[in-house]
mmCIF file of C-alpha atoms in Angstrom:
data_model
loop_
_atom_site.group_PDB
_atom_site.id
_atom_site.type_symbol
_atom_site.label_atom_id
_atom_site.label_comp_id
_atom_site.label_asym_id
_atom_site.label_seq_id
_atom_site.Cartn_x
_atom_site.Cartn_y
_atom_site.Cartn_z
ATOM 1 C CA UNK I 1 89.992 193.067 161.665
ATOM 2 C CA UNK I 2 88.549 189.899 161.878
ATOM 3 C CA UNK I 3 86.492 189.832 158.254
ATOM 4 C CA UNK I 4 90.085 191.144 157.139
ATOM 5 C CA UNK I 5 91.717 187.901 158.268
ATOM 6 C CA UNK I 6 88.801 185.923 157.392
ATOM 7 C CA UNK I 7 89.381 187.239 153.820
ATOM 8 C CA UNK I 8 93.449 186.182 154.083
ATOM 9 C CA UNK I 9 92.528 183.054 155.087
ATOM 10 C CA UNK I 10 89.874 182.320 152.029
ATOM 11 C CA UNK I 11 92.768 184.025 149.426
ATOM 12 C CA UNK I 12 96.017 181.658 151.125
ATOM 13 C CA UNK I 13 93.788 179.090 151.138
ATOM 14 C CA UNK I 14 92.103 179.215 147.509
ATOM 15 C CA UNK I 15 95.509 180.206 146.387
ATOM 16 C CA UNK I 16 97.295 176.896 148.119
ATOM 17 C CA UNK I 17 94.098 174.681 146.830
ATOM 18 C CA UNK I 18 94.574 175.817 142.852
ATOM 19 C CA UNK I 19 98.128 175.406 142.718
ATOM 20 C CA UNK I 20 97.438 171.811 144.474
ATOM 21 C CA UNK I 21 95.133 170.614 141.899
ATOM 22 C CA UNK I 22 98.187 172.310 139.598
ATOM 23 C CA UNK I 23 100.816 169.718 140.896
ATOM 24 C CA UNK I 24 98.135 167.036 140.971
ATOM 25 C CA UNK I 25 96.915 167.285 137.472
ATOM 26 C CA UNK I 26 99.870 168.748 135.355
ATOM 27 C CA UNK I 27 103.063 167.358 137.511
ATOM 28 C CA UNK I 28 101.958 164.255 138.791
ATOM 29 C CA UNK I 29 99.720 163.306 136.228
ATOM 30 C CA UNK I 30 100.220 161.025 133.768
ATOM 31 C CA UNK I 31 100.392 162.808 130.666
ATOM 32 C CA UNK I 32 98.627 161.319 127.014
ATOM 33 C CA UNK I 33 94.788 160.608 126.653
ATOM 34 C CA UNK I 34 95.655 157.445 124.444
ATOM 35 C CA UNK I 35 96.376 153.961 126.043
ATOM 36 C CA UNK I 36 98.489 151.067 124.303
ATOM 37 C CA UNK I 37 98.958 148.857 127.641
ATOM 38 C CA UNK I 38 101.676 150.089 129.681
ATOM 39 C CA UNK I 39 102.221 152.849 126.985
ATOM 40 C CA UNK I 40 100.584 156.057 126.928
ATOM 41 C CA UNK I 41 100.770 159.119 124.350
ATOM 42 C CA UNK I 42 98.986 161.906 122.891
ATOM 43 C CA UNK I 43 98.531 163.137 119.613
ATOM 44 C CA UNK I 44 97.843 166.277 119.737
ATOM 45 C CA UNK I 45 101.583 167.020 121.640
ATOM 46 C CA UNK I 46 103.789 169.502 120.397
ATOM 47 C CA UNK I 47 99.964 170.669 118.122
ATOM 48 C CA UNK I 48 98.828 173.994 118.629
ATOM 49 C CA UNK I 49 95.101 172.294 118.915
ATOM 50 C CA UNK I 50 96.862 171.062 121.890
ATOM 51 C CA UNK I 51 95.053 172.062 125.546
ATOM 52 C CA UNK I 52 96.087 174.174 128.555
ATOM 53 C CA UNK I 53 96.484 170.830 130.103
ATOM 54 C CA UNK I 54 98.101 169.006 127.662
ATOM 55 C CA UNK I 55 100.746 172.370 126.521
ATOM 56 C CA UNK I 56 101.626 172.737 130.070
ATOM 57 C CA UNK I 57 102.083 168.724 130.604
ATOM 58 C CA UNK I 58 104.196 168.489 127.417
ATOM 59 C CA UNK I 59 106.508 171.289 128.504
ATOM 60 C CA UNK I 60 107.161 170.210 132.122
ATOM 61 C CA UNK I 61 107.736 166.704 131.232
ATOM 62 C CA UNK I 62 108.613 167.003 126.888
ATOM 63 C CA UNK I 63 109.407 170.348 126.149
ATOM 64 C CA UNK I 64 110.014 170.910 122.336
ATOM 65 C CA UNK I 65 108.400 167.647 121.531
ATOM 66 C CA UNK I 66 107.734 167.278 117.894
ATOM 67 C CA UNK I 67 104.064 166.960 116.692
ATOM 68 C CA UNK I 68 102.791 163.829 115.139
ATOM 69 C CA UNK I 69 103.651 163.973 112.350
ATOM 70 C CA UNK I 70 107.503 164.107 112.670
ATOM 71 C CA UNK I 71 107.627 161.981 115.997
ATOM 72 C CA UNK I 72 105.202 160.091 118.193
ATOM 73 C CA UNK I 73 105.755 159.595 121.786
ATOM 74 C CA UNK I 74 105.101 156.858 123.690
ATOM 75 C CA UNK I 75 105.703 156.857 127.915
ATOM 76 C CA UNK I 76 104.894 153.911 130.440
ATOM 77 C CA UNK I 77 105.346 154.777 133.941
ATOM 78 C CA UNK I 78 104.128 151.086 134.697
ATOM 79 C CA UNK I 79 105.002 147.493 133.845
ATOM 80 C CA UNK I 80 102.149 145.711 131.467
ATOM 81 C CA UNK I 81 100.785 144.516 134.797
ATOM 82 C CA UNK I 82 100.067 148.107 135.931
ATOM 83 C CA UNK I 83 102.577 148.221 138.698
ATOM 84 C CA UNK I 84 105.397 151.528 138.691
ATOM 85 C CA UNK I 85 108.684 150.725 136.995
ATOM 86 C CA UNK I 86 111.361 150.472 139.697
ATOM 87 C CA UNK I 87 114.804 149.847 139.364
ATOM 88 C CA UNK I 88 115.373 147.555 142.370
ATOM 89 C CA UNK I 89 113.291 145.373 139.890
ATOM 90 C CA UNK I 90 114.525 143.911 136.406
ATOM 91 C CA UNK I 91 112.024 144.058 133.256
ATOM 92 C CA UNK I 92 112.084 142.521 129.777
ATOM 93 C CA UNK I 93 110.842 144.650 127.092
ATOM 94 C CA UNK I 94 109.206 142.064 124.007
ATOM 95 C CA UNK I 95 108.454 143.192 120.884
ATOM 96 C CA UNK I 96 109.360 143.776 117.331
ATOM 97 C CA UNK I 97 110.113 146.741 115.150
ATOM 98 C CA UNK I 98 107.515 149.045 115.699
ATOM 99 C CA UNK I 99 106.545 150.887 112.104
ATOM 100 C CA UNK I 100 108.252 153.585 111.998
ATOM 101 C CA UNK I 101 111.208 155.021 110.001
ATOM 102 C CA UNK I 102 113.216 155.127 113.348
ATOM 103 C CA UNK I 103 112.898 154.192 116.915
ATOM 104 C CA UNK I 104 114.283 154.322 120.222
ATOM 105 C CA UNK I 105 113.280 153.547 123.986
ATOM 106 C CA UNK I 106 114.849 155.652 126.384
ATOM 107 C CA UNK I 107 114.657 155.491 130.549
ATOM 108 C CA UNK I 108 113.992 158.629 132.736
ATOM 109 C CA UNK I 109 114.474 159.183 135.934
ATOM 110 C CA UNK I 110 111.598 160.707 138.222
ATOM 111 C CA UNK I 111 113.123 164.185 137.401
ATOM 112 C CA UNK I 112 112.994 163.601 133.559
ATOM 113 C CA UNK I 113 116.293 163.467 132.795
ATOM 114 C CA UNK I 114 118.815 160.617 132.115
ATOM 115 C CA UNK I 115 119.515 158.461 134.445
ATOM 116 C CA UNK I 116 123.277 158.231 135.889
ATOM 117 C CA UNK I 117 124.628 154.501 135.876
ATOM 118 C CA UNK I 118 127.767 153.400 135.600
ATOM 119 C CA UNK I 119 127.750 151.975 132.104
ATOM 120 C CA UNK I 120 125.627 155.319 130.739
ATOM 121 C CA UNK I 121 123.366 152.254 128.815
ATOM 122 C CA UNK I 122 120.415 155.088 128.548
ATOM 123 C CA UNK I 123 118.748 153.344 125.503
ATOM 124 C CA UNK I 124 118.039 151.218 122.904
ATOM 125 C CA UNK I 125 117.319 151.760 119.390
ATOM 126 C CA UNK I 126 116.228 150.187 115.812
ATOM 127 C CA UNK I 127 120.025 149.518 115.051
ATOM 128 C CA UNK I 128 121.513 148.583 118.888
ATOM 129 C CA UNK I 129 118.854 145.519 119.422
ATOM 130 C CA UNK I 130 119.469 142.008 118.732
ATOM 131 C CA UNK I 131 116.832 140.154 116.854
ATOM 132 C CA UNK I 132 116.390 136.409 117.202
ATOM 133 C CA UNK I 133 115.350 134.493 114.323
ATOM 134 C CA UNK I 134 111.754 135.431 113.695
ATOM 135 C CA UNK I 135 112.531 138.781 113.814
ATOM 136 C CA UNK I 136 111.324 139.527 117.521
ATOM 137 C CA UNK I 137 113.398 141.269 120.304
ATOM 138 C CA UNK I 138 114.073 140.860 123.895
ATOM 139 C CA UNK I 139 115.454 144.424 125.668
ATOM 140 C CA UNK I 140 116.429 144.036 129.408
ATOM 141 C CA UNK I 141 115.973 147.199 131.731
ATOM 142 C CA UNK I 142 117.995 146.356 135.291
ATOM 143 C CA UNK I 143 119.759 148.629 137.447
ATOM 144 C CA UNK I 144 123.465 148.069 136.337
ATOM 145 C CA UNK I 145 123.437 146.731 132.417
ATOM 146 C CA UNK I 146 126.122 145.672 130.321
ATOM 147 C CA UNK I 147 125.355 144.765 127.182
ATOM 148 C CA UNK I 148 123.906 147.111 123.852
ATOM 149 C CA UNK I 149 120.065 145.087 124.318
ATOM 150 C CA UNK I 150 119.939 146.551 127.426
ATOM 151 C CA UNK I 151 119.044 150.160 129.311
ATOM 152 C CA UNK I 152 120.495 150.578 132.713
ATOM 153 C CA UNK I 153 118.009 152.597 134.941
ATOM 154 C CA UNK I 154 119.417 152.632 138.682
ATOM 155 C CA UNK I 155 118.037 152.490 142.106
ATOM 156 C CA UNK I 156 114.686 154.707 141.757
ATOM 157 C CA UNK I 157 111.477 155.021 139.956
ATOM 158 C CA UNK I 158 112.052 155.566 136.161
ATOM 159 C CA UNK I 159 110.200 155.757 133.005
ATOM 160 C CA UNK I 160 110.307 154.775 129.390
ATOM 161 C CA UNK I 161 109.537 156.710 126.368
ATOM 162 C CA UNK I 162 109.457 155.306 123.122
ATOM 163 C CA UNK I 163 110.048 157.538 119.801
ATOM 164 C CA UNK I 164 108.872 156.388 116.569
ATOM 165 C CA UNK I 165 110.187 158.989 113.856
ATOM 166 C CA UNK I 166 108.483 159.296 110.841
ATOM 167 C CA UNK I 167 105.903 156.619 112.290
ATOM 168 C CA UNK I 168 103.768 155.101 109.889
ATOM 169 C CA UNK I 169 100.239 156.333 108.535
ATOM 170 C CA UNK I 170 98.568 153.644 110.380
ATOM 171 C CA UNK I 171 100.105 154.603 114.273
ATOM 172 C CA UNK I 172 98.721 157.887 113.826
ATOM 173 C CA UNK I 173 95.294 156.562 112.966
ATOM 174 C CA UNK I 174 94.800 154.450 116.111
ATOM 175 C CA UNK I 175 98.002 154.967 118.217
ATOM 176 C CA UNK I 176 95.751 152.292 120.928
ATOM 177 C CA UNK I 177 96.564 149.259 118.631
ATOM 178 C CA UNK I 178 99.768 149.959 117.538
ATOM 179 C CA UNK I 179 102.304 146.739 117.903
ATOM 180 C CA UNK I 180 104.293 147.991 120.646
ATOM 181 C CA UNK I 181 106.800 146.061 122.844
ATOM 182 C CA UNK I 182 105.548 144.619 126.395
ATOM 183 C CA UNK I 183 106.877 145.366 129.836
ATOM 184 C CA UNK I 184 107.370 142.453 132.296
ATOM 185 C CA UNK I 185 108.908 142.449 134.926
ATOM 186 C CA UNK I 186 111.394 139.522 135.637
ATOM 187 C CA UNK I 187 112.223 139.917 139.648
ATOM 188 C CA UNK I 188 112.748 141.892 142.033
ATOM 189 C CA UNK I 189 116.025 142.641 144.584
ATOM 190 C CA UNK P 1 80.426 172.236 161.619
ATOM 191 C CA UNK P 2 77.040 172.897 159.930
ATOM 192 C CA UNK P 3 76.601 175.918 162.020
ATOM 193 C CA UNK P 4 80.502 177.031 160.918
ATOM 194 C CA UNK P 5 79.793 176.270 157.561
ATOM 195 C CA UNK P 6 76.556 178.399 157.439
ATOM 196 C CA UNK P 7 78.357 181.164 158.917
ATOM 197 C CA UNK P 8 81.348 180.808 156.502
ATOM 198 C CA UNK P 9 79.865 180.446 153.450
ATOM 199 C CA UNK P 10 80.915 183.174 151.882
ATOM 200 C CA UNK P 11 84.211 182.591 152.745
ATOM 201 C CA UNK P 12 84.144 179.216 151.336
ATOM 202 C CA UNK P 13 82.931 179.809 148.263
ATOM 203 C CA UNK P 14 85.355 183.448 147.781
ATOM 204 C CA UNK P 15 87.770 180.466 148.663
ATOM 205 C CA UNK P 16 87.050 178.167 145.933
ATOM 206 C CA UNK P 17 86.497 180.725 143.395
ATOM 207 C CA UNK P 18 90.276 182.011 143.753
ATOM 208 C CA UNK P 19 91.570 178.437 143.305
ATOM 209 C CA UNK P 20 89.855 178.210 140.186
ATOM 210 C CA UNK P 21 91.485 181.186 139.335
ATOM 211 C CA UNK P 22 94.783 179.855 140.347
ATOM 212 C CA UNK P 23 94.747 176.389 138.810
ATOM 213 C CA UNK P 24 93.572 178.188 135.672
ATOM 214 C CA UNK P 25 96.163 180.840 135.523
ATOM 215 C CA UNK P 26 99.409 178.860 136.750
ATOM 216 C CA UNK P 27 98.052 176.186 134.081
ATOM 217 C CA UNK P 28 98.135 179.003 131.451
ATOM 218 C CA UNK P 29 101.238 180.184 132.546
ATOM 219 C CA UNK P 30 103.280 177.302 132.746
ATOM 220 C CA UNK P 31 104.246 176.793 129.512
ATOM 221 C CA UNK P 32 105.831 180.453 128.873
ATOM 222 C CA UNK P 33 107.416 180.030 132.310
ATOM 223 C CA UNK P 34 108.718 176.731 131.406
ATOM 224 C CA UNK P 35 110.315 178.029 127.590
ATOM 225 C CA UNK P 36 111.315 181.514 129.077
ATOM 226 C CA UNK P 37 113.345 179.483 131.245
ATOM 227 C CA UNK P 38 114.657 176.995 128.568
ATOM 228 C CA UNK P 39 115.396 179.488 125.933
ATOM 229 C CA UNK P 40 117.439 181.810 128.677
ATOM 230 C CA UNK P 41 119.423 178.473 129.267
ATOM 231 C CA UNK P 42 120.298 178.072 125.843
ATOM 232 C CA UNK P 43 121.415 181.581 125.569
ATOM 233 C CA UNK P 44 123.331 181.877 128.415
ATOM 234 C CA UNK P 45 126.796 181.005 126.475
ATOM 235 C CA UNK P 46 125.994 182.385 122.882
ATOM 236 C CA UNK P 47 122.901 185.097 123.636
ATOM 237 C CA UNK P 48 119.876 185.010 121.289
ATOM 238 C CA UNK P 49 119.509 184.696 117.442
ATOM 239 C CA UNK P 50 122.974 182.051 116.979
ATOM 240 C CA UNK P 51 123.013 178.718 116.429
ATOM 241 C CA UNK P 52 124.953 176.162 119.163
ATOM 242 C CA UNK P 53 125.702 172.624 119.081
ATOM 243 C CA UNK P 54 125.589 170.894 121.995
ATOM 244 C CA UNK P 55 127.238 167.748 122.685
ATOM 245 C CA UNK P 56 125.976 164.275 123.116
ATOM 246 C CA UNK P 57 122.864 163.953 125.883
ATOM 247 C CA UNK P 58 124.040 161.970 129.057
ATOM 248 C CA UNK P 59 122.914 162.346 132.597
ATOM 249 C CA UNK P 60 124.897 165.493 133.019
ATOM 250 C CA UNK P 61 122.129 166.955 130.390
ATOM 251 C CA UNK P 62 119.783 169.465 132.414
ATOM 252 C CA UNK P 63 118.802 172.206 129.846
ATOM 253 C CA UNK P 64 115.425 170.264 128.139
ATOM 254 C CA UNK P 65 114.133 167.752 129.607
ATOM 255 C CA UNK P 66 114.135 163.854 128.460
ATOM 256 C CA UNK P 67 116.729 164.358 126.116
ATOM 257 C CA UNK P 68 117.256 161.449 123.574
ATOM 258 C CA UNK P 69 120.645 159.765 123.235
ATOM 259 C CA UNK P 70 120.590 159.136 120.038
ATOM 260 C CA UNK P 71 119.892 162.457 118.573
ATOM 261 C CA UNK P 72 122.470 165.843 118.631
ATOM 262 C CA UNK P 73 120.626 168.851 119.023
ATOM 263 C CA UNK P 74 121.863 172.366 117.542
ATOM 264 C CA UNK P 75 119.439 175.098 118.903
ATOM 265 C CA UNK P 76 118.916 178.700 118.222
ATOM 266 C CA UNK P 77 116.796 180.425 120.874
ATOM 267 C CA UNK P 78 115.355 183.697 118.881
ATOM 268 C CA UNK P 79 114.269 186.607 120.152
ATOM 269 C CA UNK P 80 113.133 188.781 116.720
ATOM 270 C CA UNK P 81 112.338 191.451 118.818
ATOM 271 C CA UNK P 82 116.159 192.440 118.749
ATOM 272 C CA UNK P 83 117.104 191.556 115.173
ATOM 273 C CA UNK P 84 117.116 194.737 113.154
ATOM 274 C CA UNK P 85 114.217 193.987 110.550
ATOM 275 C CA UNK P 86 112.404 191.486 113.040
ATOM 276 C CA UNK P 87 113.010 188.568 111.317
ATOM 277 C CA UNK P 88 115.714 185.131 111.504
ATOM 278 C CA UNK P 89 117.502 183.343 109.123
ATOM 279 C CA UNK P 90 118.184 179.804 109.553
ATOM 280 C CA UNK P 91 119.947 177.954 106.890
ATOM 281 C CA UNK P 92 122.071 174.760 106.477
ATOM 282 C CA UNK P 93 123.682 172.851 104.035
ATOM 283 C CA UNK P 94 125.755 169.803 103.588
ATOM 284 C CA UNK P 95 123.716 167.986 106.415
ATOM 285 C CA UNK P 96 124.793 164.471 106.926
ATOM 286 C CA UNK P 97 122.984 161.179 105.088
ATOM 287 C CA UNK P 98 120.931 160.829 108.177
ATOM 288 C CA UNK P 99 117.377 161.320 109.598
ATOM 289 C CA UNK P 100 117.587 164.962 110.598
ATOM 290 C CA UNK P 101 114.879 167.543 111.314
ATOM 291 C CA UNK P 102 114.367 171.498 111.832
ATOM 292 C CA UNK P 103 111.415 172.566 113.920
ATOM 293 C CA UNK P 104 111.095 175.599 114.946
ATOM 294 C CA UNK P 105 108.981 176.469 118.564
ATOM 295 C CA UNK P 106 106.815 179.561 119.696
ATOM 296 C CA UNK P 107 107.174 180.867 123.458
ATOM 297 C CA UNK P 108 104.047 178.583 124.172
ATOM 298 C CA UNK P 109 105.758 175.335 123.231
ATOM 299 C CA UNK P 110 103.565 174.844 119.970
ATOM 300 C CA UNK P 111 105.724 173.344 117.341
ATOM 301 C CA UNK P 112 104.776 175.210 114.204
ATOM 302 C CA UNK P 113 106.605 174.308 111.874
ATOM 303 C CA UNK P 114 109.103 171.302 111.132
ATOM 304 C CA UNK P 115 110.941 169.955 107.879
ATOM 305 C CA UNK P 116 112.851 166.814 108.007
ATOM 306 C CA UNK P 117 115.707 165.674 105.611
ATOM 307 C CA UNK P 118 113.388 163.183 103.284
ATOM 308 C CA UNK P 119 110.559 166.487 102.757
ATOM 309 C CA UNK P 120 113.833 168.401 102.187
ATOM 310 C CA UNK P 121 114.848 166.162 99.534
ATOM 311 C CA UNK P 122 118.508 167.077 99.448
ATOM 312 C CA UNK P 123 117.452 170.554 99.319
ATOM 313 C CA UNK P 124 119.808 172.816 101.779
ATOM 314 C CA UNK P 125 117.681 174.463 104.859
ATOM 315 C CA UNK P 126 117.015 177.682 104.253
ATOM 316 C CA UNK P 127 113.819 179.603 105.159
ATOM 317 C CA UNK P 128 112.967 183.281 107.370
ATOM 318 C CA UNK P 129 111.295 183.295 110.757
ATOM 319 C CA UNK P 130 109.174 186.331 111.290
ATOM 320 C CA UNK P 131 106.251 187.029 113.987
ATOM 321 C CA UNK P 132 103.287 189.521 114.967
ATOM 322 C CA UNK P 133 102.359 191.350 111.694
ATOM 323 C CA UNK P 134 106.119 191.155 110.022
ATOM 324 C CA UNK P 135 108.492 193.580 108.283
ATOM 325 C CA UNK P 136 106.002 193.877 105.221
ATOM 326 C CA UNK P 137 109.846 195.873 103.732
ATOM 327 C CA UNK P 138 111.324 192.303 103.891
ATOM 328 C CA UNK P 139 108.779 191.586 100.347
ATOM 329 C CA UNK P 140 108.164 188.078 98.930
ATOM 330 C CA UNK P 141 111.336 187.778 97.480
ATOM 331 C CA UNK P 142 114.402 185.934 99.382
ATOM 332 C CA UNK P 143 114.095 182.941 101.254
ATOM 333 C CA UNK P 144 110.532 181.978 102.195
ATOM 334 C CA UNK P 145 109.312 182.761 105.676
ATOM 335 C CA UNK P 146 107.421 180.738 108.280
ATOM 336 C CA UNK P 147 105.316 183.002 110.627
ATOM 337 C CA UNK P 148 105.564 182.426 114.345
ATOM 338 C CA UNK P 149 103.033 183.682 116.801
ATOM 339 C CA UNK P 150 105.520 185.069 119.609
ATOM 340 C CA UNK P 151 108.313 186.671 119.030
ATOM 341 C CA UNK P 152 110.338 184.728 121.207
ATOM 342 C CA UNK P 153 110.850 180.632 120.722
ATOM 343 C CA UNK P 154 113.627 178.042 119.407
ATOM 344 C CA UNK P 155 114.732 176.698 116.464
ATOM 345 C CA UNK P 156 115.933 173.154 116.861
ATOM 346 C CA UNK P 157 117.843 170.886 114.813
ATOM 347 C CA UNK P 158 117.747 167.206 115.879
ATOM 348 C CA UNK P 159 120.331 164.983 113.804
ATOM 349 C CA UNK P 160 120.248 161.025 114.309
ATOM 350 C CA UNK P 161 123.307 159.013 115.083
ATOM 351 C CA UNK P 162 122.355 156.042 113.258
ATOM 352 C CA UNK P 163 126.032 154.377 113.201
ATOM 353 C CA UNK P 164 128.365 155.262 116.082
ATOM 354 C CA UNK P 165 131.218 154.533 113.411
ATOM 355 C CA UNK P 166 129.907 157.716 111.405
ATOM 356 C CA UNK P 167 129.411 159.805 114.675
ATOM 357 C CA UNK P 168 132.276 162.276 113.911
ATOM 358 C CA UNK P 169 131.390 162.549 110.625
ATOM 359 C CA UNK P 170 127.780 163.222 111.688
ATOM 360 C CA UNK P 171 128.411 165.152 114.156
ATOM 361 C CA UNK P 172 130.713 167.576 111.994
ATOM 362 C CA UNK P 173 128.320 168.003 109.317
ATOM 363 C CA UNK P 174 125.177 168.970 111.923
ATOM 364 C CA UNK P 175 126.986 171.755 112.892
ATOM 365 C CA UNK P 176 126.196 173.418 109.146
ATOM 366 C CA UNK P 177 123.318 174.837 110.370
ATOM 367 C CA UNK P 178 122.895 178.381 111.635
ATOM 368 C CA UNK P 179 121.007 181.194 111.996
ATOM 369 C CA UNK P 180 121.445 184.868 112.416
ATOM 370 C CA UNK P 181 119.238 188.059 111.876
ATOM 371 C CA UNK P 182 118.083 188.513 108.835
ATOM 372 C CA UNK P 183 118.454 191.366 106.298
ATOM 373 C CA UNK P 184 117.683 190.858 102.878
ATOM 374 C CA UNK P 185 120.233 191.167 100.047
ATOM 375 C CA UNK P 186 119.330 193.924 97.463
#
């Protein structure tokens, strides 16, 4: 009786300690081996060369995302200081077009989906930003926004992700120097 | 402690070995999991092997995850097992003057195959999904065919919105595309 129990014990608690390292690795981790400052991505998502890790990653958190050569992906979970985006705080996204075809930067909530705001602002594109003169841009994530240059994102933790379709030759070759827009954050309520 | 541990030992290790086992195998598994679940979603209104169009993503949105606001998505979650000659037709014509792609999905996520509207050059959307071995019946004539490994997955259209003025213009011509089992004209 008591090697039988000792046996239930090892299998409950091997069982409890894989699907642990599970939730650790595959749904909290951040997903992409490639870093671009606050940005992260992957190229191998939506690629059959793609790993168990990576496959299982992608279809918790980007199921049916295109491979790289249609669309890249881009996701920051954190300011460009490193710190976790947070709606109770406002952020300025600074940049310029990156090279692709088509963009857009869209904010998730921690459960992946859209975010539910009052003004439904869920993102920005290549055609909805203003430009100033030299060609730069200025995008404004808050909790309530109002205007087209800016994403509303709520109360919570969010995230960004930033499509580039039909991205140029040269993000796929070294998707770490891309130009891609900074995240600072402007203040905090 | 030492003295438990040396008497536990076996336990331990029997212990570690089986979460191995288990981080491995739910790892594996996710992915099916996570597109069996997505592609009975999709068919829960129209059932397998049809095309739907599904309205603008908002918040409301809970079928795929991180949706993208600019895009409209027509899906057709397949399932050649139940098509008579194990095989899909997808087609489309008339799609709107916009970026638009077709990619189609296996039951492990991969994408295998996609074909935007600049590689299509014009050219209407029109190709045969088949899996496993194929129908070798269905011949090289007809439309050409794109193998998939499972025999379950999705086809997905994504169609960009690139002036709201044009939406419902956009947004009617998207919904050209469809698919439905395939049997080849003789």
């Amino acid at each position: 009786m008591r090697l039988f129990l000792k046996c239930l014990a090892a299998l409950v608690a091997g069982t409890a300690l894989g699907l642990f390292v599970t939730w650790l690795t595959i749904v909290r981790g951040a997903s992409g081996d490639v870093v671009n400052g606050p940005w992260r991505t992957s190229l191998l998502t939506g690629s059959t060369q793609s790993g168990a890790l990576l496959r299982a990653s992608v279809a918790l958190h980007g199921l049916l995302a295109l491979n790289r050569s249609e669309t890249i992906y881009y996701t920051a979970s954190t300011d460009s200081a490193g710190d976790a985006l947070d709606g109770r705080c406002t952020y300025r996204l600074t940049g310029r077009d990156p090279p692709a075809r088509w963009w857009s930067i869209t904010a998730y909530g921690a459960d992946d989906y859209l975010i539910a705001t009052p003004s439904e602002l869920y993102a920005v594109s290549k055609n909805s930003i203003v430009r100033r003169a030299d060609g730069s841009f200025i995008v404004t994530v808050l909790r309530n926004a109002g205007a087209v240059d800016q994403i509303a994102v709520g109360d919570g933790h969010f995230s960004l992700t930033l499509r580039l379709y039909n991205p140029a030759p040269s993000v796929a070759a070294d998707p770490a120097h891309a130009a891609l827009p900074t995240i600072e954050r402007a203040g905090c309520t | 402690m030492m003295a438990w541990l040396k008497r536990n030992w076996t336990f331990i290790v029997g212990a570690l070995v089986v979460a191995v086992l288990v981080h491995v195998a739910s790892v594996m598994a996710i992915p099916r999991l996570v597109m069996w679940r997505a592609t009975g979603l999709m068919a829960r209104n129209t059932g397998y092997n049809t095309m739907s169009h599904a309205v603008r993503a908002t918040w409301q949105s809970r079928t795929i995850v991180r949706p993208s606001p600019d895009l409209l998505y027509s899906s057709c979650p397949f399932d050649l097992d139940s098509t008579p000659r194990d095989a899909l037709h997808v087609h489309a014509s008339g799609m709107p003057d916009t970026y638009w792609s077709v990619s189609v999905f296996d039951a492990d996520t991969n994408n295998v195959y996609v074909l935007n509207d600049r590689r299509a050059k014009g050219e209407s959307v029109d190709f045969v999904i088949i899996s496993g071995e194929g129908d070798d019946t269905l011949g090289d004539s007809g439309p050409p065919k794109i193998w998939v490994p499972t025999a379950r997955g999705v086809v997905l259209f994504r169609t960009l919105v690139d002036n709201e003025a044009r939406f419902a213009e956009i947004d009617a011509a998207r919904k050209h595309a469809a698919c439905e089992p395939y049997v080849p004209q003789h």
